[in-house]
Amino acid sequence: MNVLVTGAAGFIGSYIARNLIGSGVNVVGIDNFNDYYLRSCKEFNIDLINKHAGNPISSNSDVIQVYEVLSGYYPSNGGPKGEFHFYEGDVRDFAFLESVFSAHKIDKVIHLAAMAGVPLSEKKPRLYTEVNVDGTVNLLNLSVQHSVSRFVFGSSSSVYGNREDRKVTEEDDISKPASVYGASKVAGEVLSHSFYKMFGLSIMIVRIFGPIYGPLQRPYGMFHQRAINFVHNNKELQIYGKKGLDTAKDSTYIDDEVNGIIACLNCDYDFEVFNIGTSYPLPIRTWIDSIEKAFNKKALYKVVTIDKGDVVSSASIEKAQKMLTYNPLMDMYEGVRRQVEIFKLMPKWYQEMEV
């Protein structure tokens, strides 16, 4: 089976790719290496995927060292691994996408490529609609043309807007998102549903509840990675959020999120929407405490101006638990311990980069 993973060089996409390859599935990955954060971070992720698939990589000792430690977190099933083919390109480029679909018989698609983050969407709204809406339409269109059997759309908890710590269900209203980013994800969901209705394309919508954390977390705009960087470099961290240190959000470990997405890829439903999170929001003070314990070192921080654009919601995951047997397992203290362990193995440019 060949699975197309868009955004394959990103944090979640690279974990998805390695998971599928380890299960014997062939992965076709695409990414445009957008400058939202350093290209070298994404190239490192691609090297890790290539290493996992048995493809050649640069003689980078850091990649090999990190790969060996990461592999220790996952027991091998001993079976054959899938292949990995990677293409650099943009989901807005229909001709590029068409060439990828034509070069490989794509059986299923996991669409994660997107402009991420709320703050930048306020400054560049057109970019967000071009990538997150137009790019999604391109992939939906080609999936119909090439008889793809399953399309998984990576949506976001941002579609719910601010729900003031209330657990949201998949049936809640999503017509009033609080950001351009959230609105672009709502548009992607609506378009996905229309392709299911009009063309019979089987679609699963995954509403991702983050921040998603874990080793090699996206370095820009993610609290855990920023805090780890600042503790390592003895810098003072600024805390935002509607309630300061008591601001609590679902913060899902990468393996739990990946397991939920893979369950959506392989389930037997025709069209469904699933919240994939923890349903157990933890306050920022717990996030900081877990990082301090992992480093055995106190963090320097102060609470600054409350972020008015911050949205707070927690996932009800009862539907995913019942229909997908989804069950998030990772304890944050262990998840952060792993994230810090890998961070310490990374090269100096990674440890000291601006986040």
PDB file of N, CA, C and O in Angstrom, residues 264-323:
ATOM      1  N   CYS A 264      -7.531   6.448  12.198  1.00  0.00           N
ATOM      2  CA  CYS A 264      -8.441   7.045  11.219  1.00  0.00           C
ATOM      3  C   CYS A 264      -8.112   6.570   9.809  1.00  0.00           C
ATOM      4  O   CYS A 264      -9.012   6.364   8.980  1.00  0.00           O
ATOM      5  N   LEU A 265      -6.840   6.389   9.533  1.00  0.00           N
ATOM      6  CA  LEU A 265      -6.425   5.916   8.203  1.00  0.00           C
ATOM      7  C   LEU A 265      -6.954   4.515   7.932  1.00  0.00           C
ATOM      8  O   LEU A 265      -7.334   4.190   6.799  1.00  0.00           O
ATOM      9  N   ASN A 266      -6.995   3.691   8.959  1.00  0.00           N
ATOM     10  CA  ASN A 266      -7.278   2.262   8.770  1.00  0.00           C
ATOM     11  C   ASN A 266      -8.685   1.829   9.168  1.00  0.00           C
ATOM     12  O   ASN A 266      -9.013   0.649   9.021  1.00  0.00           O
ATOM     13  N   CYS A 267      -9.518   2.728   9.659  1.00  0.00           N
ATOM     14  CA  CYS A 267     -10.852   2.327  10.107  1.00  0.00           C
ATOM     15  C   CYS A 267     -11.778   2.052   8.917  1.00  0.00           C
ATOM     16  O   CYS A 267     -11.431   2.320   7.769  1.00  0.00           O
ATOM     17  N   ASP A 268     -12.971   1.550   9.208  1.00  0.00           N
ATOM     18  CA  ASP A 268     -13.894   1.129   8.143  1.00  0.00           C
ATOM     19  C   ASP A 268     -15.022   2.127   7.867  1.00  0.00           C
ATOM     20  O   ASP A 268     -15.945   1.816   7.115  1.00  0.00           O
ATOM     21  N   TYR A 269     -14.972   3.296   8.453  1.00  0.00           N
ATOM     22  CA  TYR A 269     -16.054   4.260   8.267  1.00  0.00           C
ATOM     23  C   TYR A 269     -15.884   5.029   6.962  1.00  0.00           C
ATOM     24  O   TYR A 269     -14.783   5.147   6.425  1.00  0.00           O
ATOM     25  N   ASP A 270     -16.985   5.562   6.460  1.00  0.00           N
ATOM     26  CA  ASP A 270     -16.943   6.314   5.206  1.00  0.00           C
ATOM     27  C   ASP A 270     -16.621   7.790   5.419  1.00  0.00           C
ATOM     28  O   ASP A 270     -15.850   8.381   4.668  1.00  0.00           O
ATOM     29  N   PHE A 271     -17.257   8.394   6.423  1.00  0.00           N
ATOM     30  CA  PHE A 271     -16.977   9.794   6.758  1.00  0.00           C
ATOM     31  C   PHE A 271     -17.220   9.990   8.245  1.00  0.00           C
ATOM     32  O   PHE A 271     -18.306   9.683   8.744  1.00  0.00           O
ATOM     33  N   GLU A 272     -16.212  10.483   8.942  1.00  0.00           N
ATOM     34  CA  GLU A 272     -16.356  10.765  10.364  1.00  0.00           C
ATOM     35  C   GLU A 272     -15.431  11.915  10.750  1.00  0.00           C
ATOM     36  O   GLU A 272     -14.448  12.211  10.060  1.00  0.00           O
ATOM     37  N   VAL A 273     -15.762  12.535  11.860  1.00  0.00           N
ATOM     38  CA  VAL A 273     -14.928  13.577  12.459  1.00  0.00           C
ATOM     39  C   VAL A 273     -14.538  13.116  13.853  1.00  0.00           C
ATOM     40  O   VAL A 273     -15.397  12.675  14.626  1.00  0.00           O
ATOM     41  N   PHE A 274     -13.249  13.211  14.183  1.00  0.00           N
ATOM     42  CA  PHE A 274     -12.785  12.753  15.492  1.00  0.00           C
ATOM     43  C   PHE A 274     -11.901  13.799  16.165  1.00  0.00           C
ATOM     44  O   PHE A 274     -11.002  14.371  15.527  1.00  0.00           O
ATOM     45  N   ASN A 275     -12.174  14.045  17.437  1.00  0.00           N
ATOM     46  CA  ASN A 275     -11.236  14.777  18.274  1.00  0.00           C
ATOM     47  C   ASN A 275     -10.125  13.815  18.698  1.00  0.00           C
ATOM     48  O   ASN A 275     -10.407  12.758  19.258  1.00  0.00           O
ATOM     49  N   ILE A 276      -8.881  14.196  18.452  1.00  0.00           N
ATOM     50  CA  ILE A 276      -7.756  13.384  18.916  1.00  0.00           C
ATOM     51  C   ILE A 276      -6.906  14.245  19.852  1.00  0.00           C
ATOM     52  O   ILE A 276      -6.157  15.114  19.417  1.00  0.00           O
ATOM     53  N   GLY A 277      -7.085  14.017  21.137  1.00  0.00           N
ATOM     54  CA  GLY A 277      -6.372  14.753  22.172  1.00  0.00           C
ATOM     55  C   GLY A 277      -6.253  13.886  23.402  1.00  0.00           C
ATOM     56  O   GLY A 277      -6.241  12.655  23.311  1.00  0.00           O
ATOM     57  N   THR A 278      -6.207  14.515  24.566  1.00  0.00           N
ATOM     58  CA  THR A 278      -6.091  13.743  25.805  1.00  0.00           C
ATOM     59  C   THR A 278      -7.350  13.778  26.651  1.00  0.00           C
ATOM     60  O   THR A 278      -7.570  12.905  27.472  1.00  0.00           O
ATOM     61  N   SER A 279      -8.162  14.837  26.490  1.00  0.00           N
ATOM     62  CA  SER A 279      -9.334  15.058  27.331  1.00  0.00           C
ATOM     63  C   SER A 279      -8.934  15.304  28.780  1.00  0.00           C
ATOM     64  O   SER A 279      -9.759  15.193  29.688  1.00  0.00           O
ATOM     65  N   TYR A 280      -7.663  15.615  28.992  1.00  0.00           N
ATOM     66  CA  TYR A 280      -7.159  15.825  30.345  1.00  0.00           C
ATOM     67  C   TYR A 280      -6.199  17.013  30.326  1.00  0.00           C
ATOM     68  O   TYR A 280      -4.986  16.845  30.359  1.00  0.00           O
ATOM     69  N   PRO A 281      -6.747  18.238  30.263  1.00  0.00           N
ATOM     70  CA  PRO A 281      -5.891  19.421  30.165  1.00  0.00           C
ATOM     71  C   PRO A 281      -5.040  19.620  31.415  1.00  0.00           C
ATOM     72  O   PRO A 281      -5.523  19.478  32.541  1.00  0.00           O
ATOM     73  N   LEU A 282      -3.779  19.947  31.197  1.00  0.00           N
ATOM     74  CA  LEU A 282      -2.856  20.211  32.290  1.00  0.00           C
ATOM     75  C   LEU A 282      -2.439  21.678  32.256  1.00  0.00           C
ATOM     76  O   LEU A 282      -2.241  22.256  31.180  1.00  0.00           O
ATOM     77  N   PRO A 283      -2.287  22.315  33.429  1.00  0.00           N
ATOM     78  CA  PRO A 283      -1.907  23.727  33.460  1.00  0.00           C
ATOM     79  C   PRO A 283      -0.457  23.938  33.056  1.00  0.00           C
ATOM     80  O   PRO A 283       0.381  23.035  33.184  1.00  0.00           O
ATOM     81  N   ILE A 284      -0.153  25.144  32.599  1.00  0.00           N
ATOM     82  CA  ILE A 284       1.202  25.472  32.172  1.00  0.00           C
ATOM     83  C   ILE A 284       2.203  25.249  33.298  1.00  0.00           C
ATOM     84  O   ILE A 284       3.350  24.862  33.048  1.00  0.00           O
ATOM     85  N   ARG A 285       1.784  25.442  34.541  1.00  0.00           N
ATOM     86  CA  ARG A 285       2.722  25.221  35.648  1.00  0.00           C
ATOM     87  C   ARG A 285       3.196  23.763  35.691  1.00  0.00           C
ATOM     88  O   ARG A 285       4.334  23.480  36.061  1.00  0.00           O
ATOM     89  N   THR A 286       2.341  22.823  35.259  1.00  0.00           N
ATOM     90  CA  THR A 286       2.745  21.419  35.184  1.00  0.00           C
ATOM     91  C   THR A 286       3.716  21.205  34.037  1.00  0.00           C
ATOM     92  O   THR A 286       4.686  20.432  34.156  1.00  0.00           O
ATOM     93  N   TRP A 287       3.474  21.873  32.914  1.00  0.00           N
ATOM     94  CA  TRP A 287       4.389  21.773  31.788  1.00  0.00           C
ATOM     95  C   TRP A 287       5.796  22.216  32.217  1.00  0.00           C
ATOM     96  O   TRP A 287       6.793  21.555  31.912  1.00  0.00           O
ATOM     97  N   ILE A 288       5.858  23.344  32.937  1.00  0.00           N
ATOM     98  CA  ILE A 288       7.147  23.870  33.396  1.00  0.00           C
ATOM     99  C   ILE A 288       7.794  22.918  34.396  1.00  0.00           C
ATOM    100  O   ILE A 288       9.000  22.642  34.327  1.00  0.00           O
ATOM    101  N   ASP A 289       6.998  22.398  35.317  1.00  0.00           N
ATOM    102  CA  ASP A 289       7.538  21.486  36.324  1.00  0.00           C
ATOM    103  C   ASP A 289       8.146  20.242  35.680  1.00  0.00           C
ATOM    104  O   ASP A 289       9.212  19.764  36.100  1.00  0.00           O
ATOM    105  N   SER A 290       7.495  19.721  34.646  1.00  0.00           N
ATOM    106  CA  SER A 290       8.021  18.525  33.977  1.00  0.00           C
ATOM    107  C   SER A 290       9.355  18.825  33.294  1.00  0.00           C
ATOM    108  O   SER A 290      10.255  17.977  33.267  1.00  0.00           O
ATOM    109  N   ILE A 291       9.501  20.030  32.754  1.00  0.00           N
ATOM    110  CA  ILE A 291      10.759  20.418  32.101  1.00  0.00           C
ATOM    111  C   ILE A 291      11.859  20.624  33.137  1.00  0.00           C
ATOM    112  O   ILE A 291      13.001  20.197  32.949  1.00  0.00           O
ATOM    113  N   GLU A 292      11.514  21.261  34.255  1.00  0.00           N
ATOM    114  CA  GLU A 292      12.499  21.458  35.319  1.00  0.00           C
ATOM    115  C   GLU A 292      13.016  20.121  35.847  1.00  0.00           C
ATOM    116  O   GLU A 292      14.211  19.955  36.092  1.00  0.00           O
ATOM    117  N   LYS A 293      12.123  19.171  36.019  1.00  0.00           N
ATOM    118  CA  LYS A 293      12.535  17.853  36.520  1.00  0.00           C
ATOM    119  C   LYS A 293      13.410  17.120  35.504  1.00  0.00           C
ATOM    120  O   LYS A 293      14.358  16.425  35.863  1.00  0.00           O
ATOM    121  N   ALA A 294      13.083  17.264  34.209  1.00  0.00           N
ATOM    122  CA  ALA A 294      13.871  16.595  33.174  1.00  0.00           C
ATOM    123  C   ALA A 294      15.298  17.157  33.120  1.00  0.00           C
ATOM    124  O   ALA A 294      16.252  16.428  32.851  1.00  0.00           O
ATOM    125  N   PHE A 295      15.440  18.444  33.369  1.00  0.00           N
ATOM    126  CA  PHE A 295      16.756  19.083  33.364  1.00  0.00           C
ATOM    127  C   PHE A 295      17.424  19.057  34.742  1.00  0.00           C
ATOM    128  O   PHE A 295      18.615  19.320  34.856  1.00  0.00           O
ATOM    129  N   ASN A 296      16.608  18.791  35.777  1.00  0.00           N
ATOM    130  CA  ASN A 296      17.095  18.952  37.157  1.00  0.00           C
ATOM    131  C   ASN A 296      17.622  20.373  37.349  1.00  0.00           C
ATOM    132  O   ASN A 296      18.726  20.605  37.878  1.00  0.00           O
ATOM    133  N   LYS A 297      16.787  21.320  36.904  1.00  0.00           N
ATOM    134  CA  LYS A 297      17.207  22.714  36.861  1.00  0.00           C
ATOM    135  C   LYS A 297      15.979  23.603  36.854  1.00  0.00           C
ATOM    136  O   LYS A 297      14.972  23.268  36.213  1.00  0.00           O
ATOM    137  N   LYS A 298      16.020  24.721  37.563  1.00  0.00           N
ATOM    138  CA  LYS A 298      14.886  25.625  37.620  1.00  0.00           C
ATOM    139  C   LYS A 298      14.783  26.471  36.352  1.00  0.00           C
ATOM    140  O   LYS A 298      15.801  26.883  35.784  1.00  0.00           O
ATOM    141  N   ALA A 299      13.557  26.724  35.941  1.00  0.00           N
ATOM    142  CA  ALA A 299      13.311  27.588  34.796  1.00  0.00           C
ATOM    143  C   ALA A 299      13.205  29.036  35.248  1.00  0.00           C
ATOM    144  O   ALA A 299      12.702  29.331  36.342  1.00  0.00           O
ATOM    145  N   LEU A 300      13.674  29.942  34.423  1.00  0.00           N
ATOM    146  CA  LEU A 300      13.508  31.374  34.655  1.00  0.00           C
ATOM    147  C   LEU A 300      12.315  31.836  33.834  1.00  0.00           C
ATOM    148  O   LEU A 300      12.289  31.660  32.619  1.00  0.00           O
ATOM    149  N   TYR A 301      11.310  32.394  34.487  1.00  0.00           N
ATOM    150  CA  TYR A 301      10.124  32.816  33.731  1.00  0.00           C
ATOM    151  C   TYR A 301       9.370  33.924  34.452  1.00  0.00           C
ATOM    152  O   TYR A 301       9.551  34.148  35.646  1.00  0.00           O
ATOM    153  N   LYS A 302       8.531  34.611  33.671  1.00  0.00           N
ATOM    154  CA  LYS A 302       7.610  35.583  34.246  1.00  0.00           C
ATOM    155  C   LYS A 302       6.328  35.573  33.430  1.00  0.00           C
ATOM    156  O   LYS A 302       6.344  35.298  32.221  1.00  0.00           O
ATOM    157  N   VAL A 303       5.219  35.853  34.090  1.00  0.00           N
ATOM    158  CA  VAL A 303       3.935  35.942  33.414  1.00  0.00           C
ATOM    159  C   VAL A 303       3.784  37.355  32.878  1.00  0.00           C
ATOM    160  O   VAL A 303       3.930  38.327  33.613  1.00  0.00           O
ATOM    161  N   VAL A 304       3.518  37.474  31.593  1.00  0.00           N
ATOM    162  CA  VAL A 304       3.423  38.788  30.955  1.00  0.00           C
ATOM    163  C   VAL A 304       1.985  39.029  30.506  1.00  0.00           C
ATOM    164  O   VAL A 304       1.060  38.357  30.952  1.00  0.00           O
ATOM    165  N   THR A 305       1.795  39.978  29.605  1.00  0.00           N
ATOM    166  CA  THR A 305       0.460  40.364  29.161  1.00  0.00           C
ATOM    167  C   THR A 305      -0.352  39.157  28.707  1.00  0.00           C
ATOM    168  O   THR A 305       0.141  38.311  27.962  1.00  0.00           O
ATOM    169  N   ILE A 306      -1.578  39.091  29.160  1.00  0.00           N
ATOM    170  CA  ILE A 306      -2.467  38.003  28.769  1.00  0.00           C
ATOM    171  C   ILE A 306      -2.690  38.045  27.261  1.00  0.00           C
ATOM    172  O   ILE A 306      -2.920  39.098  26.671  1.00  0.00           O
ATOM    173  N   ASP A 307      -2.623  36.899  26.636  1.00  0.00           N
ATOM    174  CA  ASP A 307      -2.780  36.782  25.187  1.00  0.00           C
ATOM    175  C   ASP A 307      -4.269  36.755  24.839  1.00  0.00           C
ATOM    176  O   ASP A 307      -4.956  35.758  25.055  1.00  0.00           O
ATOM    177  N   LYS A 308      -4.773  37.854  24.290  1.00  0.00           N
ATOM    178  CA  LYS A 308      -6.201  37.943  23.963  1.00  0.00           C
ATOM    179  C   LYS A 308      -6.599  36.997  22.844  1.00  0.00           C
ATOM    180  O   LYS A 308      -7.755  36.618  22.725  1.00  0.00           O
ATOM    181  N   GLY A 309      -5.648  36.638  21.994  1.00  0.00           N
ATOM    182  CA  GLY A 309      -5.957  35.736  20.887  1.00  0.00           C
ATOM    183  C   GLY A 309      -5.915  34.273  21.266  1.00  0.00           C
ATOM    184  O   GLY A 309      -6.248  33.403  20.457  1.00  0.00           O
ATOM    185  N   ASP A 310      -5.506  33.999  22.494  1.00  0.00           N
ATOM    186  CA  ASP A 310      -5.400  32.618  22.941  1.00  0.00           C
ATOM    187  C   ASP A 310      -6.784  31.986  23.047  1.00  0.00           C
ATOM    188  O   ASP A 310      -7.722  32.613  23.549  1.00  0.00           O
ATOM    189  N   VAL A 311      -6.925  30.756  22.563  1.00  0.00           N
ATOM    190  CA  VAL A 311      -8.197  30.046  22.686  1.00  0.00           C
ATOM    191  C   VAL A 311      -7.990  28.813  23.558  1.00  0.00           C
ATOM    192  O   VAL A 311      -6.950  28.174  23.513  1.00  0.00           O
ATOM    193  N   VAL A 312      -8.985  28.542  24.352  1.00  0.00           N
ATOM    194  CA  VAL A 312      -8.883  27.441  25.306  1.00  0.00           C
ATOM    195  C   VAL A 312     -10.028  26.475  25.078  1.00  0.00           C
ATOM    196  O   VAL A 312     -11.192  26.859  25.087  1.00  0.00           O
ATOM    197  N   SER A 313      -9.707  25.232  24.854  1.00  0.00           N
ATOM    198  CA  SER A 313     -10.729  24.193  24.760  1.00  0.00           C
ATOM    199  C   SER A 313     -10.071  22.861  25.048  1.00  0.00           C
ATOM    200  O   SER A 313      -8.868  22.703  24.883  1.00  0.00           O
ATOM    201  N   SER A 314     -10.871  21.926  25.486  1.00  0.00           N
ATOM    202  CA  SER A 314     -10.384  20.585  25.767  1.00  0.00           C
ATOM    203  C   SER A 314     -11.251  19.597  25.004  1.00  0.00           C
ATOM    204  O   SER A 314     -12.446  19.828  24.802  1.00  0.00           O
ATOM    205  N   ALA A 315     -10.652  18.508  24.587  1.00  0.00           N
ATOM    206  CA  ALA A 315     -11.355  17.558  23.736  1.00  0.00           C
ATOM    207  C   ALA A 315     -12.138  16.534  24.540  1.00  0.00           C
ATOM    208  O   ALA A 315     -11.620  15.933  25.474  1.00  0.00           O
ATOM    209  N   SER A 316     -13.368  16.350  24.141  1.00  0.00           N
ATOM    210  CA  SER A 316     -14.057  15.118  24.514  1.00  0.00           C
ATOM    211  C   SER A 316     -13.608  14.071  23.503  1.00  0.00           C
ATOM    212  O   SER A 316     -13.774  14.261  22.291  1.00  0.00           O
ATOM    213  N   ILE A 317     -13.044  12.986  23.986  1.00  0.00           N
ATOM    214  CA  ILE A 317     -12.523  11.955  23.068  1.00  0.00           C
ATOM    215  C   ILE A 317     -13.350  10.666  23.151  1.00  0.00           C
ATOM    216  O   ILE A 317     -12.905   9.606  22.710  1.00  0.00           O
ATOM    217  N   GLU A 318     -14.550  10.772  23.702  1.00  0.00           N
ATOM    218  CA  GLU A 318     -15.386   9.580  23.866  1.00  0.00           C
ATOM    219  C   GLU A 318     -15.682   8.901  22.533  1.00  0.00           C
ATOM    220  O   GLU A 318     -15.702   7.679  22.432  1.00  0.00           O
ATOM    221  N   LYS A 319     -15.925   9.709  21.507  1.00  0.00           N
ATOM    222  CA  LYS A 319     -16.239   9.137  20.194  1.00  0.00           C
ATOM    223  C   LYS A 319     -15.049   8.336  19.656  1.00  0.00           C
ATOM    224  O   LYS A 319     -15.208   7.209  19.173  1.00  0.00           O
ATOM    225  N   ALA A 320     -13.843   8.925  19.734  1.00  0.00           N
ATOM    226  CA  ALA A 320     -12.645   8.228  19.252  1.00  0.00           C
ATOM    227  C   ALA A 320     -12.353   6.986  20.094  1.00  0.00           C
ATOM    228  O   ALA A 320     -11.921   5.958  19.571  1.00  0.00           O
ATOM    229  N   GLN A 321     -12.611   7.074  21.382  1.00  0.00           N
ATOM    230  CA  GLN A 321     -12.393   5.914  22.250  1.00  0.00           C
ATOM    231  C   GLN A 321     -13.326   4.767  21.863  1.00  0.00           C
ATOM    232  O   GLN A 321     -12.922   3.609  21.810  1.00  0.00           O
ATOM    233  N   LYS A 322     -14.555   5.116  21.568  1.00  0.00           N
ATOM    234  CA  LYS A 322     -15.563   4.096  21.253  1.00  0.00           C
ATOM    235  C   LYS A 322     -15.385   3.528  19.844  1.00  0.00           C
ATOM    236  O   LYS A 322     -15.419   2.306  19.650  1.00  0.00           O
ATOM    237  N   MET A 323     -15.168   4.412  18.858  1.00  0.00           N
ATOM    238  CA  MET A 323     -15.184   3.973  17.463  1.00  0.00           C
ATOM    239  C   MET A 323     -13.807   3.593  16.921  1.00  0.00           C
ATOM    240  O   MET A 323     -13.702   2.848  15.948  1.00  0.00           O
TER     241      MET A 323
END
